[in-house]
């Protein structure tokens, strides 16, 4: 090899090494992320509603908000405002908890993925004044810092009347 080509060859070799490192790191990151899926199943995801419902029973909005991811979103049944911060979610529950609500799942479908899970169905809330509210719900949970938190919670009143069960 001509001595004038050595610096060029050296640069090319360095670039190839950097590219190989990047590809290797990317593959390792993908493998690591797929290997680090939190083990869970339908029973554990169903229990997250029970945890959330138990926090309602405390009537403490901070205990309810603790179930939500810091960037969680709440689209609530009795509010037109999307709640996109812990403070906004807390504000909703300060008002909602005055009725001492307790929920009961009527039907559900659970889907589990890697560090994300969905619980979708219908529920009924009973309030201290005896009023019942039937609604549809979607909870999207994500695994964050070693725990399942609500990333998205959408609840809406049933569009058709529901006969009491």
Short mmCIF file of C-alpha atoms in Angstrom, two decimals:
data_model
loop_
_atom_site.label_atom_id
_atom_site.label_comp_id
_atom_site.label_asym_id
_atom_site.label_seq_id
_atom_site.Cartn_x
_atom_site.Cartn_y
_atom_site.Cartn_z
CA UNK A 1 0.00 0.00 0.00
CA UNK A 2 1.24 3.46 -0.89
CA UNK A 3 2.21 5.46 2.25
CA UNK A 4 0.01 8.36 1.10
CA UNK A 5 -3.05 6.10 1.36
CA UNK A 6 -2.41 5.08 4.99
CA UNK A 7 -4.13 8.17 6.54
CA UNK A 8 -7.16 7.64 4.24
CA UNK A 9 -7.27 3.93 5.02
CA UNK A 10 -6.98 4.71 8.73
CA UNK A 11 -9.94 7.14 8.55
CA UNK A 12 -11.99 4.60 6.59
CA UNK A 13 -11.18 1.91 9.13
CA UNK A 14 -12.18 4.26 11.99
CA UNK A 15 -15.48 5.10 10.26
CA UNK A 16 -16.19 1.40 9.74
CA UNK A 17 -15.48 0.71 13.43
CA UNK A 18 -17.84 3.50 14.51
CA UNK A 19 -20.56 2.19 12.18
CA UNK A 20 -20.11 -1.36 13.49
CA UNK A 21 -20.32 -0.07 17.07
CA UNK A 22 -23.51 1.83 16.30
CA UNK A 23 -25.14 -1.19 14.67
CA UNK A 24 -24.01 -3.42 17.52
CA UNK A 25 -25.33 -0.97 20.13
CA UNK A 26 -28.65 -0.68 18.31
CA UNK A 27 -29.07 -4.46 18.12
CA UNK A 28 -28.04 -4.79 21.78
CA UNK A 29 -30.53 -2.12 22.80
CA UNK A 30 -33.32 -3.84 20.90
CA UNK A 31 -32.41 -7.19 22.43
CA UNK A 32 -32.14 -5.65 25.90
CA UNK A 33 -35.48 -3.88 25.61
CA UNK A 34 -37.24 -7.04 24.46
CA UNK A 35 -35.49 -9.01 27.20
CA UNK A 36 -36.60 -6.51 29.84
CA UNK A 37 -40.35 -6.84 29.43
CA UNK A 38 -41.98 -6.91 32.86
CA UNK A 39 -43.55 -10.33 33.40
CA UNK A 40 -47.30 -10.00 33.87
CA UNK A 41 -50.60 -11.55 32.92
CA UNK A 42 -54.29 -10.84 32.84
CA UNK A 43 -54.77 -11.43 36.58
CA UNK A 44 -52.11 -8.84 37.50
CA UNK A 45 -53.52 -6.30 35.07
CA UNK A 46 -57.08 -6.88 36.37
CA UNK A 47 -55.78 -6.25 39.90
CA UNK A 48 -54.67 -2.76 38.84
CA UNK A 49 -58.32 -1.69 38.65
CA UNK A 50 -58.80 -3.05 42.17
CA UNK A 51 -55.79 -1.00 43.32
CA UNK A 52 -57.24 2.13 41.67
CA UNK A 53 -60.72 1.45 43.10
CA UNK A 54 -59.25 0.94 46.59
CA UNK A 55 -57.54 4.32 46.26
CA UNK A 56 -60.95 5.86 45.51
CA UNK A 57 -62.25 4.39 48.78
CA UNK A 58 -59.65 6.40 50.72
CA UNK A 59 -61.29 9.61 49.41
CA UNK A 60 -57.74 10.99 49.11
CA UNK A 61 -57.10 12.45 45.63
CA UNK A 62 -53.33 12.09 46.08
CA UNK A 63 -53.69 8.33 46.57
CA UNK A 64 -55.72 8.14 43.36
CA UNK A 65 -53.25 10.27 41.40
CA UNK A 66 -50.42 7.96 42.55
CA UNK A 67 -51.87 5.34 40.16
CA UNK A 68 -51.17 7.56 37.14
CA UNK A 69 -47.91 8.00 35.25
CA UNK A 70 -46.44 11.51 35.48
CA UNK A 71 -47.41 12.04 31.83
CA UNK A 72 -50.71 10.16 32.19
CA UNK A 73 -53.91 11.39 30.58
CA UNK A 74 -57.43 11.19 32.01
CA UNK A 75 -60.49 11.65 29.81
CA UNK A 76 -63.12 11.46 32.53
CA UNK A 77 -66.82 10.67 32.33
CA UNK A 78 -68.03 13.81 34.05
CA UNK A 79 -65.58 16.40 32.75
CA UNK A 80 -65.18 17.95 29.33
CA UNK A 81 -61.56 18.87 30.07
CA UNK A 82 -58.80 16.41 29.14
CA UNK A 83 -56.58 16.04 32.22
CA UNK A 84 -52.96 15.86 31.05
CA UNK A 85 -50.94 16.54 34.20
CA UNK A 86 -50.94 15.19 37.76
CA UNK A 87 -52.33 18.53 38.98
CA UNK A 88 -55.23 18.41 36.52
CA UNK A 89 -55.95 14.75 37.33
CA UNK A 90 -55.89 15.60 41.03
CA UNK A 91 -58.29 18.50 40.48
CA UNK A 92 -60.75 16.12 38.85
CA UNK A 93 -60.59 13.62 41.70
CA UNK A 94 -60.98 16.30 44.39
CA UNK A 95 -64.46 16.88 42.96
CA UNK A 96 -65.25 13.29 41.94
CA UNK A 97 -64.40 11.81 45.35
CA UNK A 98 -66.98 14.01 47.11
CA UNK A 99 -69.58 11.48 45.93
CA UNK A 100 -67.65 8.56 47.51
CA UNK A 101 -67.67 6.51 44.28
CA UNK A 102 -66.98 2.80 44.15
CA UNK A 103 -66.60 0.98 40.86
CA UNK A 104 -67.46 -2.53 39.79
CA UNK A 105 -66.33 -4.12 36.54
CA UNK A 106 -69.24 -5.39 34.46
CA UNK A 107 -67.27 -6.68 31.47
CA UNK A 108 -63.65 -6.50 30.38
CA UNK A 109 -61.07 -7.45 27.81
CA UNK A 110 -57.39 -7.40 28.76
CA UNK A 111 -54.50 -7.26 26.32
CA UNK A 112 -50.91 -7.57 27.52
CA UNK A 113 -47.80 -6.51 25.60
CA UNK A 114 -44.21 -5.69 26.45
CA UNK A 115 -44.37 -3.16 29.30
CA UNK A 116 -47.82 -2.02 28.20
CA UNK A 117 -51.26 -3.43 28.91
CA UNK A 118 -54.86 -2.50 28.19
CA UNK A 119 -57.97 -3.11 30.26
CA UNK A 120 -61.09 -2.23 28.26
CA UNK A 121 -64.70 -2.75 29.17
CA UNK A 122 -67.68 -1.47 31.09
CA UNK A 123 -68.10 -0.60 34.73
CA UNK A 124 -70.72 0.73 37.10
CA UNK A 125 -70.11 3.31 39.79
CA UNK A 126 -72.23 3.55 42.89
CA UNK A 127 -72.20 6.82 44.83
CA UNK A 128 -73.01 7.50 48.48
CA UNK A 129 -76.40 8.94 47.46
CA UNK A 130 -77.26 5.59 45.83
CA UNK A 131 -76.94 6.87 42.28
CA UNK A 132 -75.51 4.41 39.74
CA UNK A 133 -73.53 5.45 36.67
CA UNK A 134 -72.84 2.94 33.91
CA UNK A 135 -69.83 3.73 31.76
CA UNK A 136 -67.33 2.37 29.27
CA UNK A 137 -63.64 2.53 30.11
CA UNK A 138 -60.16 2.07 28.73
CA UNK A 139 -57.08 1.90 30.90
CA UNK A 140 -53.70 1.78 29.20
CA UNK A 141 -50.99 0.87 31.67
CA UNK A 142 -47.25 1.18 31.24
CA UNK A 143 -44.43 -0.34 33.24
CA UNK A 144 -42.49 2.57 34.70
CA UNK A 145 -39.83 2.53 37.40
CA UNK A 146 -40.77 -0.95 38.56
CA UNK A 147 -44.54 -0.50 38.70
CA UNK A 148 -47.61 -0.45 36.50
CA UNK A 149 -49.07 3.03 36.14
CA UNK A 150 -51.99 4.43 34.17
CA UNK A 151 -50.74 6.10 31.00
CA UNK A 152 -54.22 6.73 29.63
CA UNK A 153 -57.66 6.43 31.24
CA UNK A 154 -60.77 7.12 29.20
CA UNK A 155 -64.22 6.78 30.70
CA UNK A 156 -67.49 7.71 29.06
CA UNK A 157 -71.12 7.31 30.00
CA UNK A 158 -73.03 4.62 28.13
CA UNK A 159 -74.68 6.06 25.03
CA UNK A 160 -77.74 3.87 25.57
CA UNK A 161 -79.59 3.39 28.82
CA UNK A 162 -78.61 0.28 30.77
CA UNK A 163 -81.10 -1.69 32.82
CA UNK A 164 -80.02 -2.17 36.43
CA UNK A 165 -78.59 -5.64 37.02
#
